[in-house]
XYZ file of C-alpha atoms in Angstrom:
677
model
C 193.118 160.107 53.190
C 195.066 160.070 50.038
C 198.099 158.613 51.652
C 195.939 155.877 53.059
C 194.399 155.142 49.807
C 197.984 155.097 47.984
C 198.973 152.642 50.176
C 196.468 150.104 48.518
C 197.319 150.838 45.023
C 199.279 147.581 44.044
C 202.353 145.586 44.364
C 205.490 145.955 41.696
C 208.526 143.750 40.815
C 211.081 145.687 39.522
C 213.592 144.032 37.425
C 216.455 146.756 36.541
C 220.102 146.402 36.833
C 220.942 150.071 36.410
C 221.055 151.825 39.772
C 219.790 155.074 38.719
C 217.149 153.620 36.591
C 216.280 151.412 39.539
C 216.236 154.247 42.172
C 214.186 156.876 39.670
C 211.330 154.381 39.060
C 211.052 153.141 42.794
C 210.758 156.520 43.971
C 208.149 157.399 41.367
C 206.093 154.343 41.990
C 206.280 154.643 45.883
C 204.961 158.130 45.316
C 202.191 156.787 43.150
C 201.480 154.247 46.214
C 203.289 150.965 45.256
C 204.848 148.517 47.305
C 208.030 147.761 45.337
C 210.309 144.905 45.201
C 213.658 144.600 43.523
C 215.065 141.383 41.896
C 217.970 140.982 39.479
C 217.608 136.927 38.792
C 215.353 135.450 36.524
C 215.065 132.087 38.407
C 214.566 134.246 41.767
C 211.768 136.510 40.183
C 209.953 133.528 38.821
C 209.866 131.916 42.217
C 208.634 134.869 43.513
C 206.012 135.473 41.130
C 204.562 131.974 41.794
C 204.927 132.209 45.494
C 203.331 135.758 45.801
C 200.735 137.919 44.135
C 201.963 140.825 42.362
C 200.087 143.428 40.289
C 202.904 144.411 37.751
C 206.441 143.466 36.774
C 208.655 145.927 35.341
C 211.611 144.743 33.064
C 214.541 146.962 32.137
C 215.818 146.148 28.348
C 218.628 148.614 28.262
C 220.860 145.938 30.410
C 222.525 144.311 26.943
C 221.689 140.723 28.689
C 218.119 141.493 28.644
C 217.714 143.148 25.145
C 216.997 140.103 23.376
C 213.897 139.426 25.732
C 215.130 135.796 26.884
C 213.928 137.014 30.263
C 210.397 137.697 29.227
C 210.570 134.334 27.422
C 211.480 132.501 30.642
C 208.761 134.011 32.650
C 206.376 133.149 30.164
C 207.204 129.719 30.197
C 207.110 129.599 33.928
C 203.494 130.246 33.632
C 203.705 133.872 34.981
C 200.599 135.962 33.955
C 201.424 139.236 35.734
C 200.978 142.159 33.159
C 204.976 142.991 32.049
C 206.025 146.748 31.269
C 209.332 146.900 29.045
C 211.741 149.828 29.570
C 213.788 150.160 26.502
C 216.138 152.970 24.956
C 215.196 152.410 21.701
C 212.560 150.138 19.600
C 211.647 149.154 16.150
C 208.046 147.875 15.164
C 209.421 144.506 14.872
C 211.025 144.643 18.667
C 207.766 145.822 19.677
C 205.702 143.212 18.131
C 208.115 140.122 19.173
C 207.653 141.898 23.161
C 204.005 141.944 22.651
C 204.156 138.370 21.521
C 206.015 137.288 24.622
C 203.126 139.137 26.620
C 204.435 142.418 27.365
C 201.394 144.670 28.067
C 203.328 148.295 27.631
C 206.779 149.729 26.867
C 208.195 153.030 27.862
C 211.221 154.560 25.588
C 213.964 156.301 27.757
C 213.960 159.022 28.743
C 210.464 159.159 30.169
C 208.840 161.429 32.619
C 208.055 159.946 36.102
C 204.170 161.128 35.485
C 204.318 158.779 32.255
C 205.721 155.655 34.273
C 202.997 156.308 37.066
C 200.140 156.830 34.560
C 200.931 153.799 32.639
C 201.637 151.815 35.908
C 198.362 152.619 37.220
C 196.350 151.984 34.165
C 198.188 148.343 33.645
C 197.238 147.244 37.149
C 193.547 148.638 36.806
C 193.341 147.051 33.808
C 194.264 143.519 35.323
C 191.973 143.845 38.296
C 189.188 144.445 36.294
C 190.088 141.647 34.134
C 190.402 139.313 37.034
C 187.142 140.645 38.299
C 185.535 139.906 34.689
C 187.080 136.398 34.868
C 185.655 135.847 38.560
C 182.323 136.763 37.593
C 182.462 134.791 34.238
C 183.733 131.960 36.573
C 180.956 132.183 39.139
C 178.102 132.864 36.622
C 177.543 129.361 35.832
C 178.459 128.179 38.945
C 175.328 130.012 40.267
C 173.351 129.252 37.556
C 173.672 125.693 38.246
C 173.367 126.143 41.923
C 170.081 127.781 41.433
C 168.833 124.953 39.263
C 170.202 122.144 41.463
C 168.921 123.857 44.910
C 165.654 124.581 43.574
C 164.691 120.652 42.849
C 163.634 119.059 45.611
C 162.388 116.093 44.340
C 165.463 113.689 44.996
C 165.103 111.329 41.924
C 164.703 114.474 39.426
C 167.364 116.149 41.353
C 169.830 113.127 40.364
C 169.250 113.124 37.171
C 169.724 116.950 36.804
C 173.161 116.693 38.410
C 174.299 114.328 35.599
C 172.770 116.566 32.949
C 174.585 119.303 34.532
C 177.864 117.578 34.599
C 177.631 116.222 30.708
C 176.761 119.810 29.659
C 179.293 121.765 31.760
C 182.301 119.349 31.245
C 181.441 118.135 27.873
C 181.457 114.697 29.214
C 180.280 111.704 27.203
C 179.485 109.626 30.593
C 178.769 110.762 33.807
C 177.383 108.613 36.929
C 176.458 109.780 40.455
C 176.917 107.182 43.078
C 175.832 107.507 46.802
C 177.107 105.317 49.960
C 174.485 102.911 50.911
C 173.465 102.997 54.742
C 175.805 100.326 55.847
C 178.931 102.338 54.453
C 180.294 99.095 52.632
C 178.790 99.695 48.847
C 178.381 102.743 46.406
C 175.057 102.536 44.134
C 174.554 104.376 41.096
C 171.311 106.397 41.610
C 171.709 108.151 38.340
C 173.776 107.848 35.293
C 173.942 108.572 31.504
C 176.126 106.984 28.958
C 177.446 104.087 30.814
C 177.991 100.884 28.632
C 175.662 97.827 29.154
C 174.867 96.456 31.575
C 175.962 99.091 34.414
C 172.884 101.223 34.861
C 171.025 102.548 37.985
C 171.121 100.166 40.679
C 174.490 99.102 39.978
C 176.624 98.672 43.266
C 180.062 98.679 43.759
C 182.177 97.730 46.843
C 183.815 100.519 48.696
C 187.116 98.427 49.332
C 187.437 97.366 45.655
C 186.854 100.096 43.348
C 188.351 103.320 42.077
C 185.208 105.154 43.351
C 185.594 103.545 46.620
C 189.220 104.717 46.844
C 188.027 108.356 46.151
C 185.201 108.123 48.543
C 187.435 106.640 51.466
C 190.425 108.808 50.861
C 187.995 111.971 50.222
C 190.478 112.642 47.149
C 189.602 113.499 43.682
C 191.251 111.744 40.949
C 192.024 112.739 37.250
C 192.897 110.274 34.534
C 194.536 111.342 31.312
C 194.504 109.762 27.633
C 197.384 107.634 28.713
C 196.224 106.124 31.798
C 197.960 108.297 34.095
C 196.382 109.150 37.271
C 197.045 112.471 39.142
C 197.742 112.774 41.682
C 199.837 109.624 41.295
C 198.051 106.373 42.724
C 199.717 103.419 40.546
C 197.606 100.794 42.198
C 194.405 102.135 40.480
C 195.894 101.559 36.980
C 193.531 99.335 35.032
C 190.230 100.006 37.471
C 188.507 101.950 34.790
C 186.187 100.648 32.324
C 188.677 99.972 29.421
C 186.088 100.416 26.396
C 187.549 103.660 24.692
C 187.843 105.952 27.584
C 190.110 108.869 26.615
C 190.027 110.579 30.142
C 187.953 110.688 33.561
C 187.384 112.599 36.765
C 186.198 110.947 39.889
C 185.458 113.456 42.583
C 183.874 112.946 46.291
C 180.515 114.322 47.117
C 181.099 115.848 50.567
C 178.559 117.382 52.681
C 180.767 118.808 55.656
C 182.658 115.866 57.282
C 180.516 113.444 55.675
C 181.090 111.499 52.577
C 177.717 111.249 50.445
C 179.267 109.511 47.640
C 181.177 109.922 44.368
C 180.438 111.966 41.169
C 182.226 110.841 37.911
C 182.769 112.078 34.454
C 184.331 110.335 31.241
C 185.370 111.101 27.543
C 185.122 108.357 25.379
C 184.999 110.033 21.979
C 186.699 113.415 22.321
C 190.527 113.311 22.160
C 190.657 116.383 24.478
C 191.558 114.889 28.070
C 190.022 116.594 30.865
C 192.085 119.471 32.543
C 193.236 120.552 35.823
C 190.229 123.327 35.347
C 187.647 120.554 34.648
C 188.774 118.914 37.742
C 188.058 121.961 39.810
C 184.608 122.653 38.116
C 183.474 119.271 38.899
C 184.797 119.442 42.484
C 182.566 122.726 42.540
C 179.408 120.766 41.152
C 179.897 118.132 43.628
C 179.875 120.348 46.400
C 176.718 121.911 45.296
C 175.069 118.740 44.355
C 175.926 117.644 47.804
C 174.225 120.644 49.427
C 171.311 119.912 47.235
C 170.746 116.480 47.995
C 170.996 117.051 51.729
C 168.050 119.448 50.991
C 166.336 117.343 49.117
C 166.658 114.583 51.288
C 165.642 116.687 54.501
C 162.567 117.908 52.307
C 161.589 114.353 51.685
C 161.949 113.458 55.383
C 159.744 116.262 56.340
C 157.343 115.791 53.634
C 157.078 112.118 54.547
C 156.645 113.095 58.402
C 153.857 115.422 57.389
C 151.973 112.907 54.957
C 152.168 110.430 58.169
C 150.717 112.934 60.368
C 148.331 113.888 58.034
C 147.201 110.300 57.351
C 147.273 109.959 61.138
C 145.068 112.687 61.481
C 142.576 112.140 58.841
C 142.115 108.500 59.767
C 141.979 108.758 63.729
C 138.497 107.639 64.818
C 138.577 110.483 67.529
C 137.755 114.047 66.473
C 141.064 115.869 66.197
C 141.635 119.409 65.863
C 144.550 122.075 66.343
C 144.150 125.118 67.811
C 146.612 128.354 68.010
C 148.156 129.397 71.371
C 145.436 131.599 72.661
C 142.704 128.841 71.736
C 140.786 131.386 69.291
C 141.239 129.910 65.934
C 141.282 126.472 64.652
C 144.290 125.609 62.455
C 143.338 122.253 61.521
C 140.817 119.405 61.967
C 140.279 115.955 60.678
C 137.404 114.061 58.965
C 136.192 112.943 62.163
C 135.591 116.150 63.483
C 133.876 116.797 60.202
C 131.472 113.673 60.555
C 130.661 114.363 63.948
C 130.172 118.111 63.900
C 128.602 118.144 60.399
C 130.608 121.246 59.082
C 132.926 120.574 55.914
C 136.615 121.076 56.275
C 136.315 124.693 54.819
C 133.785 125.597 57.116
C 135.644 124.324 60.120
C 138.697 126.511 59.227
C 136.675 129.462 59.881
C 134.798 128.795 62.876
C 135.559 130.115 66.291
C 136.489 126.948 68.708
C 133.766 128.048 71.053
C 131.020 127.457 68.645
C 132.152 123.807 68.511
C 132.976 123.792 72.337
C 130.794 125.819 74.358
C 132.470 125.152 77.610
C 135.747 125.826 75.943
C 137.049 127.685 78.677
C 136.674 124.708 81.147
C 138.573 122.555 78.276
C 141.646 124.854 78.024
C 141.954 125.128 82.008
C 143.383 121.789 82.017
C 146.818 123.402 80.462
C 146.464 126.724 81.590
C 147.533 127.645 85.274
C 148.136 131.464 86.410
C 147.744 132.520 82.770
C 150.423 130.297 81.605
C 150.399 127.369 79.512
C 151.725 123.779 81.062
C 151.868 120.270 79.668
C 149.822 118.149 82.035
C 151.445 115.397 83.347
C 148.526 113.110 83.063
C 146.250 113.697 80.114
C 142.977 114.004 81.669
C 139.552 113.587 79.671
C 136.954 116.152 80.570
C 133.078 115.338 79.773
C 131.605 118.163 77.899
C 129.510 118.936 74.905
C 130.284 119.156 71.007
C 127.785 121.734 69.261
C 126.964 120.302 65.682
C 126.003 122.245 62.578
C 122.380 121.551 63.205
C 122.617 122.923 66.614
C 122.520 119.475 68.344
C 124.852 118.723 71.216
C 126.615 115.672 71.557
C 128.224 114.249 74.609
C 132.118 114.192 74.220
C 135.172 113.322 76.383
C 137.667 115.720 75.491
C 141.199 115.864 76.500
C 143.896 119.081 75.665
C 147.639 118.943 75.245
C 150.372 121.280 74.005
C 151.912 121.052 70.770
C 155.191 122.913 70.560
C 155.733 124.361 66.613
C 157.822 127.324 65.308
C 158.370 128.795 68.917
C 154.517 128.437 69.790
C 152.770 126.367 72.198
C 149.548 125.049 69.914
C 146.828 123.427 71.596
C 145.739 120.073 70.218
C 142.037 119.013 71.293
C 140.953 115.179 70.870
C 137.367 114.456 71.622
C 135.116 111.321 71.009
C 131.546 111.068 71.316
C 130.362 109.038 74.435
C 126.788 108.777 74.154
C 126.871 105.063 74.001
C 129.025 105.055 77.191
C 126.924 107.289 78.878
C 123.948 105.130 78.303
C 126.078 102.023 79.471
C 127.327 104.071 82.457
C 123.784 104.948 83.282
C 122.595 101.259 83.038
C 125.154 100.307 85.162
C 124.239 102.977 87.756
C 120.624 101.778 87.873
C 121.930 97.919 88.052
C 123.650 99.107 90.879
C 120.625 100.814 92.614
C 118.703 97.874 92.050
C 121.098 95.904 93.634
C 121.567 98.268 96.687
C 117.807 98.817 96.701
C 117.586 94.913 97.158
C 120.246 94.833 99.985
C 118.478 97.768 101.761
C 115.094 96.188 101.236
C 116.469 93.307 103.178
C 118.010 95.413 105.861
C 114.651 97.724 106.522
C 112.536 94.613 106.326
C 112.416 94.475 110.092
C 111.827 98.099 110.368
C 108.805 97.949 107.972
C 107.415 95.260 109.840
C 107.186 96.850 112.943
C 104.947 99.642 111.755
C 102.932 97.116 109.779
C 102.073 94.923 112.902
C 101.331 97.918 114.891
C 98.565 99.111 112.032
C 97.498 95.619 111.834
C 96.945 95.287 115.777
C 95.306 98.799 115.898
C 92.721 97.706 113.294
C 92.031 94.639 114.654
C 91.441 95.779 118.331
C 89.142 98.624 116.613
C 87.019 95.841 114.370
C 87.058 93.347 117.030
C 85.712 95.045 120.266
C 83.508 98.106 121.358
C 85.904 101.152 122.076
C 85.206 104.563 123.765
C 85.967 107.397 121.419
C 89.206 108.330 123.667
C 90.595 104.625 122.984
C 89.312 104.685 119.245
C 91.315 107.894 118.766
C 94.603 106.871 120.465
C 94.486 103.671 118.151
C 93.862 106.063 115.134
C 96.447 108.298 116.138
C 98.980 105.434 116.595
C 98.044 103.964 113.212
C 98.272 107.433 111.546
C 101.959 107.711 112.981
C 103.042 104.303 111.726
C 101.633 104.875 108.226
C 103.530 107.987 108.005
C 106.708 106.141 109.265
C 106.061 103.625 106.546
C 105.528 106.537 103.769
C 108.808 108.112 105.106
C 110.743 104.684 104.786
C 109.392 104.071 101.321
C 109.763 107.700 100.082
C 113.800 107.442 101.151
C 113.965 104.042 99.119
C 112.051 105.540 96.190
C 114.412 108.796 96.432
C 117.336 106.544 96.210
C 116.237 104.348 93.313
C 114.348 107.046 91.110
C 116.401 108.202 88.333
C 117.474 111.837 88.376
C 117.689 114.581 86.223
C 119.303 117.235 88.465
C 122.361 118.737 87.529
C 125.795 119.963 89.240
C 124.823 122.261 91.882
C 126.484 123.533 95.250
C 125.660 120.941 97.980
C 126.541 120.354 101.629
C 128.395 117.246 102.089
C 127.313 116.763 105.675
C 123.405 116.640 104.535
C 124.324 113.616 101.926
C 126.279 111.991 104.665
C 122.931 112.247 107.210
C 120.868 111.072 104.843
C 122.798 108.180 103.886
C 123.373 106.960 107.675
C 119.566 107.705 108.540
C 118.762 105.111 105.816
C 120.850 102.285 107.009
C 120.543 103.360 110.594
C 118.667 100.292 111.723
C 120.800 97.891 110.204
C 124.130 99.652 111.789
C 122.290 98.848 115.143
C 121.210 95.229 114.248
C 124.991 94.244 113.394
C 126.365 95.983 116.572
C 128.067 98.394 114.870
C 128.775 101.774 116.262
C 129.023 104.949 114.190
C 131.751 107.669 114.862
C 131.225 111.051 113.100
C 134.183 113.363 112.965
C 134.759 116.629 111.064
C 133.710 120.160 111.425
C 129.735 120.558 111.090
C 129.816 123.554 108.549
C 132.055 122.515 105.313
C 132.558 124.689 101.936
C 129.848 123.508 99.718
C 131.052 121.160 96.397
C 129.869 121.053 93.268
C 127.843 117.543 92.742
C 124.796 115.944 91.872
C 123.535 114.818 94.960
C 121.471 111.754 94.440
C 124.990 110.817 92.800
C 126.898 111.613 95.962
C 124.385 109.708 98.118
C 125.055 106.574 96.140
C 128.717 106.709 96.277
C 128.417 107.265 100.328
C 125.964 104.493 100.267
C 128.107 101.976 98.299
C 131.062 102.819 100.567
C 129.469 102.641 103.792
C 127.621 99.346 102.887
C 130.903 97.709 102.037
C 132.263 98.813 105.319
C 129.041 97.161 107.036
C 129.462 93.826 105.258
C 133.364 93.900 106.002
C 132.223 93.996 109.636
C 129.690 91.169 110.162
C 130.287 90.663 113.816
C 130.270 94.344 114.679
C 133.037 96.894 114.845
C 133.282 100.700 114.224
C 132.233 102.682 111.300
C 134.188 105.838 111.311
C 132.852 108.960 108.827
C 134.863 111.905 108.710
C 134.744 115.151 106.557
C 137.008 117.936 106.485
C 138.422 120.676 104.690
C 142.104 120.821 103.313
C 143.598 124.135 101.589
C 145.370 124.170 98.160
C 148.713 124.716 99.996
C 148.181 122.126 102.937
C 150.449 119.219 102.594
C 148.889 115.994 103.018
C 151.183 113.764 105.106
C 148.660 110.873 104.375
C 149.015 110.739 100.556
C 151.600 108.052 100.509
C 149.795 105.547 102.095
C 146.878 105.714 99.695
C 146.185 103.886 96.383
C 144.634 106.752 94.119
C 142.411 105.163 91.487
C 140.652 107.922 89.834
C 140.215 111.790 89.196
C 142.880 114.196 89.112
C 146.009 112.454 90.443
C 149.129 114.151 89.341
C 147.246 116.779 87.334
C 148.592 120.422 86.612
C 147.746 122.410 88.864
C 147.497 120.666 91.927
C 144.108 119.993 92.991
C 142.020 122.912 94.428
C 140.910 123.576 98.051
C 139.123 120.214 98.277
C 136.404 118.893 100.895
C 137.556 115.337 102.209
C 135.456 112.361 103.305
C 136.791 109.213 104.824
C 134.732 106.216 105.461
C 136.634 103.577 107.500
C 135.873 100.456 109.260
C 137.480 97.754 111.507
C 136.686 94.872 109.236
C 138.717 91.998 107.669
C 140.637 94.432 105.309
C 141.322 93.987 101.544
C 144.473 91.991 100.391
C 147.537 94.142 98.527
C 146.946 92.331 95.530
C 143.337 92.922 95.303
C 143.385 96.607 95.830
C 144.297 97.597 92.286
C 141.355 95.463 90.935
C 138.539 96.425 93.558
C 137.241 99.411 90.846
C 136.922 97.185 87.891
C 133.386 96.245 86.963
C 132.074 92.803 88.074
C 135.142 92.205 90.433
C 134.074 91.172 93.775
C 135.643 89.206 96.483
C 132.013 88.641 97.925
C 129.705 85.589 97.332
C 126.896 88.180 96.735
C 126.694 91.292 94.961
C 127.169 92.298 91.375
C 130.681 93.736 91.725
C 129.316 97.147 90.031
C 129.065 99.229 93.383
C 132.797 100.166 93.397
C 133.129 100.472 89.521
C 130.124 103.180 89.584
C 131.636 104.931 92.586
C 134.967 105.473 90.600
C 132.819 106.726 87.394
C 130.774 109.275 89.542
C 133.662 110.759 91.238
C 135.675 110.955 87.893
C 132.330 112.844 86.657
C 132.837 115.198 89.751
C 136.451 116.246 88.960
C 137.574 114.252 92.340
C 140.056 111.958 93.493
C 139.030 108.465 94.929
C 141.739 106.638 96.971
C 141.847 103.390 99.184
C 144.317 102.052 101.823
C 143.819 98.779 103.680
C 145.308 96.331 105.921
C 144.515 92.702 106.419
C 143.011 92.354 110.079
C 142.790 96.204 110.884
C 140.419 97.518 108.227
C 139.733 99.477 105.222
C 139.558 103.255 104.579
C 137.991 104.736 101.373
C 138.810 108.517 100.828
C 137.178 111.116 98.417
C 138.525 114.346 97.599
C 136.096 116.778 96.027
C 137.308 120.136 94.976
C 135.279 123.148 96.680
C 132.646 124.864 94.522
C 133.790 128.329 93.297
């Protein structure tokens, strides 16, 4: 262990002519753990000391050629600052004083013990290393202090001013300026300065191609100009490009952030006669490096702050209510002013609420982005109609959507909700308007069916009043009259059920029951037009969640449109069947999906499908994307609301409505409705 440590004691350059002295010193020093190199020439020694790092120089003055300490003086003239230990045969006070003046750090008189050489050598090396450590710490301390001060400032204008103040204070400069490259890279603009002559101030621009600062930025090379105007390193073409009013010395260094040039930092003296030294230039380079890091940090912070401010402004001024939930959906992280106004809760109260207090049906909302327990960004952001509970325990109908927001390794949940009370009111009015229009069409188709029982009732009453009848005949006419009246009541009741606004909610229903009810209602018109009905599909299907009367209206609208497309007769096909979640749908490509859950994640759940087809005239391809728009119709009669209302109802039932058509061959409407779980 001790031998391992001795290998790292230090390196010694031994200048001794006497072989015996050289040998004994070498042996002693190597035993102490030093690496020893021998030299005899002063020229060679100086070159070796400049090119390599040595911890100690031992100079033998017993040689008459070295006795006058000429070698010692020459080493100091060449800038060698390595500690020097002198070996002499005799000495005087004057001799020792002169040696110390030339930089000697110790002296050994012959004869000396090996331990004495070892002890002095170790002490001098330890002292030098301690001094170098102190020097490094002393040099780093102001740099660290400056770095902390600059890196702690994130406001860019204040940071730039602080850089200038630091340059003037640390370099004792009379002038200082910080110039940054503009975005086009053709100009340098002063962003902070101090002590510059008028009219040069903040905002002044210099062309990169024709200025001293531009040369420094382009070549990424620092320059130092002394009081004689000499540029270091030499660059004669730059003479005369400095301000000429009393400048004594100047230093100009590039401000580099990695491989990018941010700008140029310049310091100048006009009052002091002491020019900047090479150490001053190195210090300014260090300050420029710290300034570059601080400027980049401040720029990034400014960008982030501006981005956050824009986000905050967008969030707060959005007309829709917005709230940000954590990944689990269990706490509110942020909310905007619209949500405060809609819910009645102040901002500080919203932050403490559980999200399901605002949205009782939160689980249904979050199901849009959860599949098998994992979060997935939906391909299409789908609105779900739900309710928002206010501070005063009222419920407001809202349309809400949920999307994922990646942040800090998490998937936060962004909920956007808007009140739809007015939309629902208008939608209900549209539904009622279409019901009235459908009732008018239905009334015309049922006129003949109503007229027949009325004629029968009229004839029976006339016969009973105009001639005497046996009791048996009278009972027959009364029975006929009662049957026809019940038939009329049934017809009118079906019409009223179709028209009357319903208060029923979503409940499991049989789609076949709905289809049978609608087909029965239009049975008379179907036969009158010469249309044949073909029913296909399983007699028993899984139930769906639906509002029965709303689904009846959709089926009626689609069937009545099919009948109108076949004024001269044809085939009306009504097919109902079940599809599993994993079953491929080979017909999907031929349909144009116009509403509901097309493209959502996860895929549509197991569903009941209803297809209503006709053999009528068909719909032009250019009209297909428009047929579900309100008030759009290709017929001369009608409101143009039937398919728009159907679109809205299927969407509210979380289903999918699609159509395909071919001119001259007919049209098929397809409804996919999720199975009730």
